[in-house]
Every structure is written in C-alpha cells, then in structure tokens.
Short mmCIF file of C-alpha atoms in Angstrom, two decimals:
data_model
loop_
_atom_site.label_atom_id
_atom_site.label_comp_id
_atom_site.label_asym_id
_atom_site.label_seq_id
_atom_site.Cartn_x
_atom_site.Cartn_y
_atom_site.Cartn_z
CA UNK A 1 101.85 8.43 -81.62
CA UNK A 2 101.32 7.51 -85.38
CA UNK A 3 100.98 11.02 -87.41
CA UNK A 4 97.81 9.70 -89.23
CA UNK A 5 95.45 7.23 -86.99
CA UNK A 6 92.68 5.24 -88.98
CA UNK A 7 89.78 4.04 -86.60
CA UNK A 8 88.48 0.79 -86.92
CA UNK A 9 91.02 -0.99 -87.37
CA UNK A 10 88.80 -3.67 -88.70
CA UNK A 11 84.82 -3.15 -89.64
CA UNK A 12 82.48 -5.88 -90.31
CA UNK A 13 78.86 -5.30 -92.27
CA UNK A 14 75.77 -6.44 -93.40
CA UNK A 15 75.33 -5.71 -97.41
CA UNK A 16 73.08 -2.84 -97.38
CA UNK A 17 74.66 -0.45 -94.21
CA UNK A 18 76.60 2.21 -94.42
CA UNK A 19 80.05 2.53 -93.35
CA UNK A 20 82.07 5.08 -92.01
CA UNK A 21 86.23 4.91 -91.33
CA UNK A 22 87.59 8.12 -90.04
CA UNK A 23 91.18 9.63 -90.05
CA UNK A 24 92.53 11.92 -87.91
CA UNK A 25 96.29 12.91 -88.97
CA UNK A 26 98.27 16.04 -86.98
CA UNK A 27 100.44 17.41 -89.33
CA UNK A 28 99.97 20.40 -91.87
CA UNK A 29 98.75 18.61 -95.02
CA UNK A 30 98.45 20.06 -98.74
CA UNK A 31 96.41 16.90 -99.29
CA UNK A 32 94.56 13.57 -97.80
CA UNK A 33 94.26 10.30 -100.09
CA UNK A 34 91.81 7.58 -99.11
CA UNK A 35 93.15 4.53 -100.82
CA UNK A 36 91.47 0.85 -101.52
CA UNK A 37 93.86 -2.39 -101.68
CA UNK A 38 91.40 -5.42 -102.62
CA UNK A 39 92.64 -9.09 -100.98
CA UNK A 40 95.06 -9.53 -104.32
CA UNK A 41 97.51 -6.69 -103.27
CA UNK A 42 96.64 -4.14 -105.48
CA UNK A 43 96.07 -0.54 -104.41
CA UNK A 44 93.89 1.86 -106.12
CA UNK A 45 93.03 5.28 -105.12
CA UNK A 46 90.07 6.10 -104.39
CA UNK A 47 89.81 9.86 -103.44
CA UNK A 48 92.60 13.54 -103.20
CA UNK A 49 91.20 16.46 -101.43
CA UNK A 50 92.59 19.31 -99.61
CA UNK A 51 89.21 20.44 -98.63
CA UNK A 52 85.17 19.79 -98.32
CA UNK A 53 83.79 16.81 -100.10
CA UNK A 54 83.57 14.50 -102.81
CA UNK A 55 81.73 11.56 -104.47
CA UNK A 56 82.05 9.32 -107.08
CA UNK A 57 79.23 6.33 -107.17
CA UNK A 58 78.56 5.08 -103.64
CA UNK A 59 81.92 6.02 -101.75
CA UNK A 60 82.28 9.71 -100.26
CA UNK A 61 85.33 11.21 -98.84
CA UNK A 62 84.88 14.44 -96.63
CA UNK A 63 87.17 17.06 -94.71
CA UNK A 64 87.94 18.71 -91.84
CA UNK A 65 91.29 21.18 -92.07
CA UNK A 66 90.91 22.92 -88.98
CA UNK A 67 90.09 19.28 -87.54
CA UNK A 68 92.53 17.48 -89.16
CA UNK A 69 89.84 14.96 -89.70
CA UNK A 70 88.51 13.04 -92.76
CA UNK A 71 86.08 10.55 -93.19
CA UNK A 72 85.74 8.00 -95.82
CA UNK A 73 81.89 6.89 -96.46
CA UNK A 74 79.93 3.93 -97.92
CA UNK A 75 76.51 3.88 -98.73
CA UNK A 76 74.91 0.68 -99.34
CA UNK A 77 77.60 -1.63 -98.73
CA UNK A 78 77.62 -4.83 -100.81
CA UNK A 79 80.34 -7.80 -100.73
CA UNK A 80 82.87 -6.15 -103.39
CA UNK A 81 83.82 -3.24 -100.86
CA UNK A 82 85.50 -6.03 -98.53
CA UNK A 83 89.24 -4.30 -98.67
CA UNK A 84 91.66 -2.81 -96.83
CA UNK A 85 91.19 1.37 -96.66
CA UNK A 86 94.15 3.47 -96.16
CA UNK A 87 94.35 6.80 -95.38
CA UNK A 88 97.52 9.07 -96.96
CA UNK A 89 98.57 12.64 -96.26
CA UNK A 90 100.92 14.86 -98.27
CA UNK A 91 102.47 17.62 -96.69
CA UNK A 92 103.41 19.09 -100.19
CA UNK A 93 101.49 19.84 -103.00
CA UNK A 94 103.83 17.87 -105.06
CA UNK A 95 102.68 15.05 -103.78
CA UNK A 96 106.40 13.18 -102.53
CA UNK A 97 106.31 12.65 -98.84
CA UNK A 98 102.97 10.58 -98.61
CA UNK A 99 102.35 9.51 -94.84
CA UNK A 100 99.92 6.06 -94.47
CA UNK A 101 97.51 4.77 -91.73
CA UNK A 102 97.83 1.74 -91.09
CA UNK A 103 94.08 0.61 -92.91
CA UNK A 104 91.16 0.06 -91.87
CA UNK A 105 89.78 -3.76 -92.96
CA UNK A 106 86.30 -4.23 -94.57
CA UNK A 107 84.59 -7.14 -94.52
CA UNK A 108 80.94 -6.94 -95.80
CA UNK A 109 78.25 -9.95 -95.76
CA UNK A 110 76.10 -11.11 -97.62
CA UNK B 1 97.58 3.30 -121.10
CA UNK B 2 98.79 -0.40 -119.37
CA UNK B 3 99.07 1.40 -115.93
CA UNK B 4 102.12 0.87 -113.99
CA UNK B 5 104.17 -2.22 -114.91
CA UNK B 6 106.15 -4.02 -112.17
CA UNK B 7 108.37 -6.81 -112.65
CA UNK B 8 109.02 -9.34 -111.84
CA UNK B 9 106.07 -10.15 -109.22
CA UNK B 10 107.52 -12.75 -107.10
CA UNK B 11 110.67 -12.59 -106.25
CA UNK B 12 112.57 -15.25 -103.63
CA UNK B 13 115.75 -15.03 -102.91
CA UNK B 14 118.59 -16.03 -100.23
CA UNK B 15 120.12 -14.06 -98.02
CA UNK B 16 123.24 -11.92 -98.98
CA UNK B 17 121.82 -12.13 -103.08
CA UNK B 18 121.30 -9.01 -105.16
CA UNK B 19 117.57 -8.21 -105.66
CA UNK B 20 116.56 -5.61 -108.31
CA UNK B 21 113.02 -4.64 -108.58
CA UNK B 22 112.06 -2.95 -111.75
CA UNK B 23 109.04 -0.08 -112.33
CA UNK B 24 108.13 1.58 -115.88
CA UNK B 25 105.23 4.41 -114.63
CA UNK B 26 102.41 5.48 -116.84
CA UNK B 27 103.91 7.53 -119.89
CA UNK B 28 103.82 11.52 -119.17
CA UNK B 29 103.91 11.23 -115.32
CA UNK B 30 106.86 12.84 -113.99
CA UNK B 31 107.24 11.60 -110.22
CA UNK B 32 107.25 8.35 -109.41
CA UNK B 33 107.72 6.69 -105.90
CA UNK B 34 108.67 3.38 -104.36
CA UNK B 35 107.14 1.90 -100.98
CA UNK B 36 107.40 -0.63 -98.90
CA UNK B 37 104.68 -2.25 -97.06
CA UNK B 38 104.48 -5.02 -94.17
CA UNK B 39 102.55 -6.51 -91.87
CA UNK B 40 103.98 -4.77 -88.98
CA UNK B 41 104.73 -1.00 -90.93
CA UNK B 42 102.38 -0.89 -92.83
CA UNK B 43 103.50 1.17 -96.20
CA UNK B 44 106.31 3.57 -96.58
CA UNK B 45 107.68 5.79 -98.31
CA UNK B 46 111.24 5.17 -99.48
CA UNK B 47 112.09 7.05 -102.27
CA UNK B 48 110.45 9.12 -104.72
CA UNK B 49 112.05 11.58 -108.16
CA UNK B 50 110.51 14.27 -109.49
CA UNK B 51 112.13 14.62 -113.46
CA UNK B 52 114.36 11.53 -112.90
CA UNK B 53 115.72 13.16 -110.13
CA UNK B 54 115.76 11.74 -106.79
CA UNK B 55 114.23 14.62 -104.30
CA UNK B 56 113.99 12.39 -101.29
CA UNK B 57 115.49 9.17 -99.84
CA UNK B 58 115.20 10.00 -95.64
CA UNK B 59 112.57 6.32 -96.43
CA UNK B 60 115.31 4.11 -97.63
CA UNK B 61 116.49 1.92 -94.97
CA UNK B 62 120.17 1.79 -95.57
CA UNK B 63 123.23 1.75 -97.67
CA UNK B 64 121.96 -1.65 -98.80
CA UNK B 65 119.08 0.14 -100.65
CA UNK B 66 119.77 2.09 -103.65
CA UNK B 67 117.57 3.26 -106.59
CA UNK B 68 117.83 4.59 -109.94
CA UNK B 69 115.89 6.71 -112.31
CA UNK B 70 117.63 6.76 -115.76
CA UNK B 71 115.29 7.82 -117.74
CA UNK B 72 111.10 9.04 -117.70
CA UNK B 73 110.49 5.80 -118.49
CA UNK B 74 112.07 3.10 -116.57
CA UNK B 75 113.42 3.00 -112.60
CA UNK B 76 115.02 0.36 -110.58
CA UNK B 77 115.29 -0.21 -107.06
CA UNK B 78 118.33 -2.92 -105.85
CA UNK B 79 119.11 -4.54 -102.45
CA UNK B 80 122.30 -5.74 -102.00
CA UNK B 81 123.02 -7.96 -99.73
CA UNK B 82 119.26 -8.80 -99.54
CA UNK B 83 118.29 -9.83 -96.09
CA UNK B 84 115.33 -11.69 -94.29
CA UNK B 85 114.09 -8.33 -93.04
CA UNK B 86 113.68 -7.18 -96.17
CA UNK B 87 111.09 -9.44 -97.34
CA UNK B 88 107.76 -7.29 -98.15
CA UNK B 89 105.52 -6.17 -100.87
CA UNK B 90 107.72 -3.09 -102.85
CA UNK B 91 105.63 -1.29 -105.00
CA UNK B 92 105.79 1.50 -107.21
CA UNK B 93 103.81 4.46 -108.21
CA UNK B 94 103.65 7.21 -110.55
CA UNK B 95 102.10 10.65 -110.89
CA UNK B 96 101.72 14.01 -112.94
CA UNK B 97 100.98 17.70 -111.87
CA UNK B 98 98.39 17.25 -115.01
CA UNK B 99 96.05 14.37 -113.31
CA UNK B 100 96.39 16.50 -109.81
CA UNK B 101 99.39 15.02 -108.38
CA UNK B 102 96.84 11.22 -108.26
CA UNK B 103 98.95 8.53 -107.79
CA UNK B 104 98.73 5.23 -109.65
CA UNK B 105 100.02 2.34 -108.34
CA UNK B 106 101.67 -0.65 -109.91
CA UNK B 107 100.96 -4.47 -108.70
CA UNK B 108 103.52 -4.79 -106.56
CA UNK B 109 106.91 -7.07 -106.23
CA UNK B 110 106.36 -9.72 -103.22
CA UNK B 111 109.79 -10.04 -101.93
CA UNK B 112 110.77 -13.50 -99.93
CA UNK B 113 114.59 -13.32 -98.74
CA UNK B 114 115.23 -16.86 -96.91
#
C-alpha cells in the first residue's frame, strides 16, 4: 500500500464546478504539500501546511492530523486548472524526505 | 530571482554514456533536492543536501548514480553507465528555512537513454 493515496486518479469538469481531490497518507508528517504540474512539465507548489486551512485566490487546501487526511479544493473551475495535482508529505520539518502521490489529473471544459 | 535553472533540458543519450545533469537553486536557499519522476513511479526522491552536504541518498538507485554539491550555488547529478531504465524527467529543487522550508522547482531535464 502506497504511504500517500490521491483519489481520483483522474477528474473531469465543467468550467464553473467545484472540485475536490483528497489525500489520505499514514505516516507521521511535519508537513503536506499540494503541488500543480501544468501539461509542459513544470511543477509549482501550490500549498505547505501542517495544520487547518488555507487559501490563496480560488484553490483551498485543508487538514486533517488526527485523520491523516487533506483535501485540495477548487472553486469555480475554469480551463487553466487542467493539471496534474500531487500530493507531498514531509516527515521532517526540514523538509528532505518528501513522499508523492501519484497525482490526480484535471481536465476542465469549457 | 530567475528561479531554479536546469540544464540542459533534453538530454538523449546511448546506453553505457555518461550523463550529467546540472541544477543552480535560487540564491540563499540552503537545501536543495533532486527527483526523479516516471510514468510508472511517479516522482522520487533521490537525493537531497542541506549546507552542501548530502543528508540523504537511501533514493538514489545505485552505484551508477552519484551527485555533487560543491558549492551553495551549483550541484550536479551524473549517471554513469546511463541505461534505458534510466530515461525520465530529473528535476531539481531548492528551499530555505526563511520561505518555510517551500520548495521551488526547476524545469526539469527529460532524459532519453536509447
């Protein structure tokens, strides 16, 4: 069993809903990252929290500790969100031994 | 800042060459990591330094791996003999206690060993 399990696997959405990808890990974490990579490769990230919530435009990342859960959040979808999400944890503060889900892929329509 | 530089992107190769992929992180950041990712793994960790010093390599996949942090600014990560198996997207990434331990990541070196 993977250590960090994203669910879907793959999402598809009408511009306008919003989205939800969850990720459930079962380690001890110091820290979960919700990363976007974009069709091009690149990776970007998105979110860091050890705890409760946070938001920046129309993307919010929440967490569960004594769950071991976190959800990543989209309001309003439009086209431009179409990516790949991955879910990290870090078992250290530090920040070295980053473990990955395997993504969840977005595809929004027009 | 320029972000994370990576070079060279595309990189093909035969097998049994010598492949070096090169990473300069984001000036100040003092860790800086290298993955791995494919279609069937996903991304890994291989290696990552903390102060030019390498604090974990349990991610690199064998002796043929090696990587080197010489200095803040400037890290290298070499596969010799490269094989097929190897061939992935290596990317590197760089962070700093001061921006929360956030990590930035460079574009990425496609890798192609025929």
């Amino acid at each position: 069993k993977n250590e960090v399990e994203q669910s879907p696997q793959n999402l598809t959405a009408q511009e306008g809903e919003f989205i939800t990808i969850n990720c459930s890990y079962s380690v001890g974490i110091s820290a979960l990252h919700w990363l976007q990579q974009h069709p091009g490769g690149g990776i970007v990230s998105l979110f860091m929290l050890s705890s409760g919530k946070k938001k920046h435009g129309r993307l919010i990342a929440t967490i569960n500790i004594q769950e071991k859960h976190s959800s990543l959040h989209i309001t309003a979808s439009h086209p431009r969100d179409s990516a790949v999400y991955i879910c990290a944890v870090g078992r250290y503060i530090s920040q070295g031994n980053l473990i990955f889900g395997k993504g969840t892929k977005l595809s929004v329509k027009p | 800042d320029a972000g994370v530089i990576q070079s060279p992107r595309h990189e093909v190769t035969e097998m049994g060459q010598e492949v070096t992929l090169r990473c300069k992180p984001i000036s100040g950041h003092n860790s800086l990591f290298w993955y791995r990712q494919t279609m069937m793994r996903g991304l890994e960790l291989l290696i990552y330094f903390n102060n030019n010093v390498p604090i974990d390599d349990s991610g690199m996949p064998e002796d043929r791996f090696s990587a080197k942090m010489p200095n803040a600014s400037f890290s290298t990560l070499k596969i010799q003999p490269s094989e097929p198996r190897d061939s992935a997207v290596y990317f590197c990434a760089s962070s700093s206690w001061s921006n929360g331990y956030e990590q930035y990541f460079g574009p990425g070196t496609r890798l192609t060993v025929t």
